[in-house]
mmCIF file of C-alpha atoms in Angstrom:
data_model
loop_
_atom_site.group_PDB
_atom_site.id
_atom_site.type_symbol
_atom_site.label_atom_id
_atom_site.label_comp_id
_atom_site.label_asym_id
_atom_site.label_seq_id
_atom_site.Cartn_x
_atom_site.Cartn_y
_atom_site.Cartn_z
ATOM 1 C CA MET A 1 123.486 90.452 121.858
ATOM 2 C CA SER A 2 124.074 88.935 125.280
ATOM 3 C CA ALA A 3 126.334 90.401 127.944
ATOM 4 C CA ASP A 4 128.558 87.345 127.519
ATOM 5 C CA SER A 5 129.089 88.129 123.847
ATOM 6 C CA GLU A 6 129.796 91.789 124.624
ATOM 7 C CA PHE A 7 132.467 90.712 127.112
ATOM 8 C CA VAL A 8 134.171 88.477 124.535
ATOM 9 C CA PHE A 9 133.894 91.208 121.897
ATOM 10 C CA GLU A 10 135.549 93.635 124.311
ATOM 11 C CA LEU A 11 138.487 91.282 124.874
ATOM 12 C CA GLY A 12 138.786 90.764 121.133
ATOM 13 C CA VAL A 13 138.946 94.517 120.496
ATOM 14 C CA CYS A 14 141.619 94.882 123.195
ATOM 15 C CA GLY A 15 143.686 92.147 121.545
ATOM 16 C CA TRP A 16 143.223 93.784 118.143
ATOM 17 C CA ALA A 17 144.343 97.159 119.481
ATOM 18 C CA GLU A 18 147.454 95.661 121.066
ATOM 19 C CA ARG A 19 148.518 94.151 117.731
ATOM 20 C CA ASN A 20 147.196 96.609 115.156
ATOM 21 C CA TRP A 21 147.043 100.114 116.589
ATOM 22 C CA PRO A 22 146.725 102.570 114.936
ATOM 23 C CA PRO A 23 144.174 101.467 112.333
ATOM 24 C CA ASP A 24 145.171 102.136 108.737
ATOM 25 C CA GLY A 25 148.563 103.470 109.781
ATOM 26 C CA GLU A 26 151.962 102.799 111.287
ATOM 27 C CA LEU A 27 152.880 103.457 114.895
ATOM 28 C CA ASP A 28 155.769 105.856 115.309
ATOM 29 C CA PRO A 29 158.904 103.839 116.206
ATOM 30 C CA ASP A 30 159.400 106.093 119.236
ATOM 31 C CA THR A 31 155.878 105.360 120.509
ATOM 32 C CA GLU A 32 154.693 102.382 122.559
ATOM 33 C CA ILE A 33 151.103 101.537 123.443
ATOM 34 C CA VAL A 34 149.501 100.199 126.613
ATOM 35 C CA VAL A 35 145.986 98.734 126.308
ATOM 36 C CA ALA A 36 143.582 98.380 129.236
ATOM 37 C CA ARG A 37 139.869 97.843 129.737
ATOM 38 C CA GLN A 38 137.101 99.168 131.969
ATOM 39 C CA LEU A 39 138.869 102.370 132.984
ATOM 40 C CA GLY A 40 137.805 105.963 133.393
ATOM 41 C CA THR A 41 136.659 108.428 136.020
ATOM 42 C CA LYS A 42 134.011 108.461 138.733
ATOM 43 C CA HIS A 43 131.415 109.533 136.175
ATOM 44 C CA ARG A 44 132.523 107.646 133.037
ATOM 45 C CA ARG A 45 134.108 104.292 132.293
ATOM 46 C CA TRP A 46 135.329 103.198 128.867
ATOM 47 C CA ASP A 47 135.468 99.639 127.578
ATOM 48 C CA THR A 48 138.904 99.913 125.983
ATOM 49 C CA VAL A 49 141.582 102.500 126.700
ATOM 50 C CA ILE A 50 144.749 102.873 124.634
ATOM 51 C CA ILE A 51 147.661 104.868 126.030
ATOM 52 C CA GLU A 52 150.158 106.071 123.445
ATOM 53 C CA ALA A 53 153.437 106.594 125.286
ATOM 54 C CA ASP A 54 156.904 107.842 124.513
ATOM 55 C CA ARG A 55 158.999 104.674 124.342
ATOM 56 C CA GLU A 56 162.000 106.056 126.229
ATOM 57 C CA ALA A 57 159.881 107.753 128.886
ATOM 58 C CA LEU A 58 157.830 104.582 129.333
ATOM 59 C CA ALA A 59 161.017 102.668 130.064
ATOM 60 C CA GLN A 60 161.865 105.294 132.683
ATOM 61 C CA ARG A 61 158.396 104.859 134.186
ATOM 62 C CA ALA A 62 159.275 101.184 134.731
ATOM 63 C CA ARG A 63 161.705 102.260 137.469
ATOM 64 C CA PHE A 64 158.696 102.989 139.667
ATOM 65 C CA GLY A 65 157.461 99.381 139.475
ATOM 66 C CA THR A 66 154.655 97.606 137.670
ATOM 67 C CA ARG A 67 151.902 98.660 140.059
ATOM 68 C CA ALA A 68 149.889 101.795 139.377
ATOM 69 C CA LEU A 69 150.669 104.986 141.275
ATOM 70 C CA ASP A 70 147.531 106.500 142.775
ATOM 71 C CA GLY A 71 146.959 110.237 143.088
ATOM 72 C CA ASP A 72 148.637 110.489 146.493
ATOM 73 C CA LEU A 73 151.761 108.660 145.333
ATOM 74 C CA LEU A 74 151.909 110.745 142.161
ATOM 75 C CA ARG A 75 151.863 113.899 144.304
ATOM 76 C CA VAL A 76 154.933 112.580 146.132
ATOM 77 C CA VAL A 77 157.043 111.258 143.237
ATOM 78 C CA ARG A 78 156.319 114.192 140.916
ATOM 79 C CA ASN A 79 157.329 116.778 143.525
ATOM 80 C CA ALA A 80 160.082 115.009 145.438
ATOM 81 C CA PRO A 81 163.227 117.222 145.282
ATOM 82 C CA GLU A 82 166.732 116.122 144.383
ATOM 83 C CA SER A 83 168.143 117.147 147.771
ATOM 84 C CA TRP A 84 166.874 116.294 151.245
ATOM 85 C CA THR A 85 163.897 118.518 152.119
ATOM 86 C CA TRP A 86 161.234 118.480 154.792
ATOM 87 C CA TYR A 87 158.204 116.949 153.104
ATOM 88 C CA ARG A 88 155.963 119.951 153.919
ATOM 89 C CA ASP A 89 158.371 122.271 152.136
ATOM 90 C CA ALA A 90 158.812 119.902 149.194
ATOM 91 C CA LEU A 91 155.214 118.996 148.395
ATOM 92 C CA PRO A 92 152.371 121.320 147.362
ATOM 93 C CA GLU A 93 149.864 122.443 149.961
ATOM 94 C CA PRO A 94 147.017 119.894 150.032
ATOM 95 C CA ASP A 95 143.339 120.648 150.513
ATOM 96 C CA PHE A 96 143.210 117.916 153.163
ATOM 97 C CA PRO A 97 145.179 117.241 156.383
ATOM 98 C CA TRP A 98 148.961 116.846 156.086
ATOM 99 C CA ARG A 99 148.841 113.506 157.898
ATOM 100 C CA TYR A 100 147.490 111.899 154.738
ATOM 101 C CA VAL A 101 150.409 113.303 152.782
ATOM 102 C CA ARG A 102 152.783 111.903 155.386
ATOM 103 C CA GLU A 103 151.170 108.486 154.972
ATOM 104 C CA ALA A 104 151.689 108.713 151.207
ATOM 105 C CA VAL A 105 155.351 109.591 151.751
ATOM 106 C CA HIS A 106 155.769 106.465 153.889
ATOM 107 C CA ARG A 107 153.993 104.349 151.266
ATOM 108 C CA ALA A 108 156.241 105.703 148.534
ATOM 109 C CA ALA A 109 159.311 104.943 150.619
ATOM 110 C CA GLY A 110 157.976 101.454 151.326
ATOM 111 C CA ARG A 111 157.694 100.825 147.577
ATOM 112 C CA GLY A 112 161.228 102.103 147.061
ATOM 113 C CA ILE A 113 160.316 104.977 144.746
ATOM 114 C CA VAL A 114 161.558 107.818 146.998
ATOM 115 C CA GLU A 115 164.106 108.053 149.803
ATOM 116 C CA THR A 116 163.218 109.287 153.275
ATOM 117 C CA ARG A 117 165.034 110.007 156.514
ATOM 118 C CA ARG A 118 164.199 111.501 159.896
ATOM 119 C CA ARG A 119 166.207 114.555 160.900
ATOM 120 C CA ASN A 120 165.503 116.933 163.788
ATOM 121 C CA ASN A 121 162.282 115.005 164.335
ATOM 122 C CA ARG A 122 161.164 115.852 160.800
ATOM 123 C CA ILE A 123 160.590 113.530 157.844
ATOM 124 C CA GLU A 124 162.692 114.544 154.879
ATOM 125 C CA LEU A 125 162.566 113.073 151.407
ATOM 126 C CA ARG A 126 164.344 113.184 148.094
ATOM 127 C CA CYS A 127 163.670 111.590 144.726
ATOM 128 C CA LYS A 128 165.425 108.523 143.379
ATOM 129 C CA TRP A 129 164.398 109.248 139.774
ATOM 130 C CA ARG A 130 162.478 111.971 138.034
ATOM 131 C CA TYR A 131 158.951 110.869 137.167
ATOM 132 C CA PRO A 132 158.824 111.037 133.355
ATOM 133 C CA ASN A 133 156.230 112.695 131.142
ATOM 134 C CA TRP A 134 155.430 109.408 129.407
ATOM 135 C CA VAL A 135 151.818 109.851 128.250
ATOM 136 C CA GLU A 136 151.416 111.226 124.726
ATOM 137 C CA ARG A 137 147.800 110.457 123.824
ATOM 138 C CA ILE A 138 144.805 108.661 125.333
ATOM 139 C CA VAL A 139 142.245 106.945 123.111
ATOM 140 C CA ALA A 140 138.908 105.618 124.372
ATOM 141 C CA ILE A 141 136.863 102.945 122.566
ATOM 142 C CA GLU A 142 133.273 102.101 123.440
ATOM 143 C CA ASN A 143 132.479 98.523 122.374
ATOM 144 C CA LYS A 144 128.929 97.776 121.211
ATOM 145 C CA PRO A 145 128.870 94.680 118.988
ATOM 146 C CA ASP A 146 125.079 94.734 118.532
ATOM 147 C CA LEU A 147 124.095 98.363 118.185
ATOM 148 C CA ASP A 148 120.306 98.287 118.160
ATOM 149 C CA ALA A 149 118.228 101.470 118.327
ATOM 150 C CA SER A 150 117.913 101.631 122.120
ATOM 151 C CA ALA A 151 121.629 100.934 122.646
ATOM 152 C CA ALA A 152 122.500 103.583 120.058
ATOM 153 C CA ARG A 153 120.374 106.230 121.783
ATOM 154 C CA ALA A 154 122.011 105.543 125.141
ATOM 155 C CA LEU A 155 125.486 105.461 123.629
ATOM 156 C CA ALA A 156 124.992 108.700 121.692
ATOM 157 C CA GLY A 157 124.533 110.609 124.944
ATOM 158 C CA GLN A 158 127.702 109.095 126.412
ATOM 159 C CA ILE A 159 129.743 109.942 123.322
ATOM 160 C CA GLU A 160 128.379 113.497 123.360
ATOM 161 C CA ARG A 161 129.642 113.875 126.931
ATOM 162 C CA ASP A 162 133.036 112.426 125.981
ATOM 163 C CA VAL A 163 133.443 114.916 123.141
ATOM 164 C CA ALA A 164 132.397 117.896 125.264
ATOM 165 C CA LEU A 165 134.753 117.007 128.112
ATOM 166 C CA ALA A 166 137.613 116.007 125.771
ATOM 167 C CA LEU A 167 139.412 114.067 128.454
ATOM 168 C CA CYS A 168 140.735 111.736 125.744
ATOM 169 C CA ASP A 169 142.462 112.710 122.527
ATOM 170 C CA GLU A 170 140.196 110.460 120.461
ATOM 171 C CA VAL A 171 136.873 108.689 121.033
ATOM 172 C CA TRP A 172 135.776 105.650 119.008
ATOM 173 C CA VAL A 173 132.790 103.328 118.781
ATOM 174 C CA ALA A 174 133.577 99.711 117.853
ATOM 175 C CA THR A 175 130.794 97.494 116.547
ATOM 176 C CA ALA A 176 130.493 94.104 114.860
ATOM 177 C CA ARG A 177 130.320 93.934 111.088
ATOM 178 C CA THR A 178 126.834 93.204 109.753
ATOM 179 C CA GLY A 179 127.654 92.762 106.069
ATOM 180 C CA ASN A 180 125.179 95.445 105.004
ATOM 181 C CA SER A 181 126.199 97.783 102.205
ATOM 182 C CA VAL A 182 126.038 100.607 104.772
ATOM 183 C CA GLU A 183 126.793 99.606 108.353
ATOM 184 C CA PRO A 184 123.866 100.574 110.650
ATOM 185 C CA VAL A 185 126.225 102.365 113.030
ATOM 186 C CA LEU A 186 126.852 105.013 110.364
ATOM 187 C CA LEU A 187 123.159 105.858 110.304
ATOM 188 C CA GLU A 188 123.013 106.578 114.027
ATOM 189 C CA ASP A 189 123.082 110.076 115.464
ATOM 190 C CA PHE A 190 126.577 110.063 116.991
ATOM 191 C CA PRO A 191 128.751 113.178 117.266
ATOM 192 C CA VAL A 192 130.836 113.493 114.109
ATOM 193 C CA GLU A 193 133.969 113.844 116.280
ATOM 194 C CA ALA A 194 133.744 110.144 117.228
ATOM 195 C CA GLY A 195 135.389 107.516 115.048
ATOM 196 C CA VAL A 196 133.687 104.269 114.039
ATOM 197 C CA LEU A 197 135.516 100.946 113.910
ATOM 198 C CA VAL A 198 133.826 97.951 112.274
ATOM 199 C CA VAL A 199 135.137 94.623 113.568
ATOM 200 C CA GLU A 200 134.758 91.129 112.181
ATOM 201 C CA SER A 201 133.791 89.148 115.281
ATOM 202 C CA GLU A 202 135.094 85.897 113.800
ATOM 203 C CA ASP A 203 138.475 87.443 112.987
ATOM 204 C CA TYR A 204 139.321 90.390 115.226
ATOM 205 C CA ASP A 205 142.309 91.375 113.094
ATOM 206 C CA ALA A 206 139.899 92.066 110.229
ATOM 207 C CA ALA A 207 138.814 95.482 111.467
ATOM 208 C CA SER A 208 138.305 98.565 109.326
ATOM 209 C CA VAL A 209 137.642 102.241 109.880
ATOM 210 C CA ALA A 210 134.162 103.326 108.797
ATOM 211 C CA TRP A 211 134.559 106.898 110.084
ATOM 212 C CA TYR A 212 137.707 108.656 111.232
ATOM 213 C CA PRO A 213 137.600 110.622 114.500
ATOM 214 C CA ARG A 214 138.610 114.205 115.075
ATOM 215 C CA THR A 215 141.352 114.984 117.531
ATOM 216 C CA LEU A 216 139.851 116.528 120.659
ATOM 217 C CA ALA A 217 141.307 119.428 122.643
ATOM 218 C CA ALA A 218 142.532 117.259 125.516
ATOM 219 C CA GLY A 219 145.063 119.874 126.627
ATOM 220 C CA GLU A 220 142.440 122.603 126.999
ATOM 221 C CA SER A 221 139.600 123.120 129.453
ATOM 222 C CA GLY A 222 136.452 121.104 128.817
ATOM 223 C CA THR A 223 132.760 120.965 129.622
ATOM 224 C CA ARG A 224 131.204 118.244 131.736
ATOM 225 C CA ILE A 225 127.571 117.689 130.707
ATOM 226 C CA THR A 226 125.741 116.668 133.872
ATOM 227 C CA GLU A 227 122.289 116.678 132.281
ATOM 228 C CA ARG A 228 121.507 116.686 128.570
ATOM 229 C CA ALA A 229 119.056 119.111 127.036
ATOM 230 C CA SER A 230 115.500 117.766 126.898
ATOM 231 C CA GLY A 231 113.252 117.875 123.894
ATOM 232 C CA ASP A 232 111.003 120.582 125.390
ATOM 233 C CA GLY A 233 113.620 123.301 124.995
ATOM 234 C CA ASP A 234 115.360 123.052 128.362
ATOM 235 C CA ALA A 235 119.090 123.786 128.218
ATOM 236 C CA ALA A 236 121.703 121.228 129.202
ATOM 237 C CA THR A 237 123.321 121.471 132.635
ATOM 238 C CA VAL A 238 127.117 121.689 132.440
ATOM 239 C CA GLU A 239 130.163 122.114 134.664
ATOM 240 C CA PHE A 240 133.541 123.598 133.851
ATOM 241 C CA ALA A 241 136.546 121.248 133.778
ATOM 242 C CA SER A 242 139.899 123.031 133.982
ATOM 243 C CA ARG A 243 142.932 121.884 132.054
ATOM 244 C CA GLU A 244 144.674 121.187 135.374
ATOM 245 C CA TRP A 245 141.860 118.869 136.476
ATOM 246 C CA LYS A 246 141.927 117.116 133.123
ATOM 247 C CA ALA A 247 145.705 116.660 133.203
ATOM 248 C CA GLU A 248 145.445 115.091 136.655
ATOM 249 C CA LYS A 249 142.668 112.715 135.564
ATOM 250 C CA ARG A 250 144.494 111.752 132.370
ATOM 251 C CA LEU A 251 147.599 110.784 134.285
ATOM 252 C CA ALA A 252 145.529 108.804 136.801
ATOM 253 C CA ILE A 253 143.855 106.886 133.955
ATOM 254 C CA ALA A 254 147.216 106.207 132.305
ATOM 255 C CA GLU A 255 148.688 104.936 135.568
ATOM 256 C CA ARG A 256 145.799 102.538 136.116
ATOM 257 C CA ALA A 257 146.115 101.329 132.538
ATOM 258 C CA TYR A 258 149.838 100.738 133.053
ATOM 259 C CA GLY A 259 149.254 98.733 136.210
ATOM 260 C CA ARG A 260 146.215 96.759 135.085
ATOM 261 C CA GLY A 261 146.337 96.032 131.356
ATOM 262 C CA TRP A 262 143.391 94.350 129.667
ATOM 263 C CA ARG A 263 144.142 90.768 130.703
ATOM 264 C CA SER A 264 143.286 91.582 134.309
ATOM 265 C CA TYR A 265 139.865 90.008 133.689
ATOM 266 C CA ILE A 266 141.452 86.830 135.041
ATOM 267 C CA ASP A 267 141.499 88.418 138.521
ATOM 268 C CA THR A 268 137.689 88.286 138.707
ATOM 269 C CA MET A 269 137.234 84.842 137.106
ATOM 270 C CA ARG A 270 137.842 81.302 138.346
ATOM 271 C CA PRO A 271 140.716 79.720 136.405
ATOM 272 C CA ASP A 272 141.003 77.216 139.283
ATOM 273 C CA CYS A 273 137.780 75.593 138.021
ATOM 274 C CA ARG A 274 138.365 72.322 136.162
ATOM 275 C CA HIS A 275 136.126 73.580 133.316
ATOM 276 C CA PHE A 276 138.096 76.808 132.711
ATOM 277 C CA GLU A 277 140.279 76.985 129.600
ATOM 278 C CA LEU A 278 141.862 79.517 127.289
ATOM 279 C CA ARG A 279 141.107 78.979 123.621
ATOM 280 C CA LYS A 280 142.452 81.019 120.748
ATOM 281 C CA SER A 281 140.186 83.133 118.603
ATOM 282 C CA ASP A 282 142.412 84.153 115.749
ATOM 283 C CA ARG A 283 145.452 85.484 117.680
ATOM 284 C CA THR A 284 143.715 86.278 120.978
ATOM 285 C CA ALA A 285 143.424 83.765 123.837
ATOM 286 C CA LEU A 286 139.917 84.048 125.285
ATOM 287 C CA PRO A 287 138.278 82.232 128.230
ATOM 288 C CA TRP A 288 136.217 79.125 127.504
ATOM 289 C CA CYS A 289 133.959 77.028 129.770
ATOM 290 C CA THR A 290 133.953 73.319 128.843
ATOM 291 C CA ALA A 291 130.899 72.699 131.043
ATOM 292 C CA LYS A 292 128.737 75.235 129.161
ATOM 293 C CA GLU A 293 130.575 74.876 125.855
ATOM 294 C CA LYS A 294 130.840 78.623 125.333
ATOM 295 C CA ARG A 295 132.901 81.682 126.136
ATOM 296 C CA GLN A 296 131.775 82.871 129.552
ATOM 297 C CA SER A 297 131.728 86.388 130.952
ATOM 298 C CA ALA A 298 133.630 87.526 134.029
ATOM 299 C CA THR A 299 130.314 87.967 135.845
ATOM 300 C CA GLU A 300 129.164 84.472 134.999
ATOM 301 C CA CYS A 301 132.473 82.780 135.851
ATOM 302 C CA ALA A 302 132.385 83.040 139.644
ATOM 303 C CA GLY A 303 132.235 80.823 142.692
ATOM 304 C CA SER A 304 128.434 81.025 142.574
ATOM 305 C CA CYS A 305 128.352 79.321 139.169
ATOM 306 C CA PRO A 306 126.445 76.013 139.543
ATOM 307 C CA GLN A 307 128.957 74.285 137.237
ATOM 308 C CA PHE A 308 131.971 75.399 139.284
ATOM 309 C CA GLU A 309 134.218 72.487 140.254
ATOM 310 C CA PRO A 310 137.599 73.059 141.918
ATOM 311 C CA GLU A 311 140.605 71.478 140.253
ATOM 312 C CA PRO A 312 141.340 68.030 141.685
ATOM 313 C CA PRO A 313 144.227 68.155 144.202
ATOM 314 C CA ALA A 314 146.161 65.703 142.013
ATOM 315 C CA TRP A 315 146.309 68.302 139.235
ATOM 316 C CA ARG A 316 148.035 70.770 141.546
ATOM 317 C CA SER A 317 150.629 68.273 142.742
ATOM 318 C CA ARG A 318 152.012 67.641 139.272
ATOM 319 C CA GLY A 319 155.290 69.160 138.176
ATOM 320 C CA TRP A 320 156.324 70.968 135.029
ATOM 321 C CA PRO A 321 154.785 72.234 132.778
ATOM 322 C CA ILE A 322 151.651 72.927 134.860
ATOM 323 C CA GLU A 323 153.215 73.199 138.293
ATOM 324 C CA GLY A 324 150.548 74.349 140.743
ATOM 325 C CA GLY A 325 147.707 73.255 138.466
ATOM 326 C CA PRO A 326 146.287 74.521 135.157
ATOM 327 C CA GLY A 327 144.657 77.517 136.851
ATOM 328 C CA LYS A 328 147.991 78.782 138.144
ATOM 329 C CA ALA A 329 149.522 78.172 134.705
ATOM 330 C CA ILE A 330 146.805 80.291 133.045
ATOM 331 C CA ARG A 331 147.449 83.128 135.499
ATOM 332 C CA ARG A 332 151.193 82.961 134.816
ATOM 333 C CA LEU A 333 150.605 83.004 131.069
ATOM 334 C CA LEU A 334 148.370 86.078 131.147
ATOM 335 C CA THR A 335 150.667 87.844 133.613
ATOM 336 C CA ASP A 336 153.680 87.183 131.383
ATOM 337 C CA ARG A 337 151.846 88.571 128.364
ATOM 338 C CA ARG A 338 150.876 91.671 130.313
ATOM 339 C CA GLU A 339 154.474 92.206 131.422
ATOM 340 C CA ARG A 340 155.600 91.927 127.806
ATOM 341 C CA GLN A 341 153.568 95.055 127.023
ATOM 342 C CA ARG A 342 155.363 97.090 129.706
ATOM 343 C CA PRO A 343 158.964 97.682 128.598
ATOM 344 C CA ASN A 344 161.541 97.290 131.324
ATOM 345 C CA GLU A 345 164.062 99.944 132.166
#
């Protein structure tokens, strides 16, 4: 299957997850989900990431704005005291120069998420709100619509690493339905801890569980496999991952998911092209190129595309309902839908 089709399949799975998670079950009324795509760590990136969050705590997270908090800002907001304190006494000792911490304090103040003042030539800070413990579970889904033998072998190694590290609470593989009596994905040599989701690519809401995952020990230390064991008897090379490191990475992933969402693909595409449209596939609006008469990928839809044509200036001078041009209207639509998935305070 082409990269274009994999991109569309990925968006379809994200839309399905937003509407139907969890599969074959009901979401707890006190739990909210945030769905994002192409997130992970320096060494691993997942196609779809689902954050299960405490509904009340997620609303409290909204006080800190819609943008993600990076690691430096999290250090500040999670440790800012209730009373005025010199920032070096308030924040934990870093393993890098304090000037970078001071810069983060100024950035946090600039975003209005902490209060600062200068007293006796020292920068003091105090919190405006307590940063909530809003993340309950993290679920990773690897999307492979056409799982041929070579793709399965490569994916099996990735899933094995995911299970060993246990950075997520659950790991899934999503693939397109083939109609066979036994789906080929079930015959592949994947770790039994990984779940398998079979998706109907013509109707993304018609997804079913072919294999249920096991819950991983996300709260415990894990093992990072840096090199898999070879067939000649050599042992795998591994590194230890502490629970503290994992907790820090999990929160960083959740923050990026909160800030980005899965509709952020529009940021790397060209909706200002006269050929760019959104067309519905079942209940998910997906990009469509009228020049190529197909759903294009984010890589393909760029300024270097030979079919790219800017919107005529007359389109952008029209008023309601497409004020600013159709491209701006598409951005507003996707932004509004993303905001709808992030409850306000």
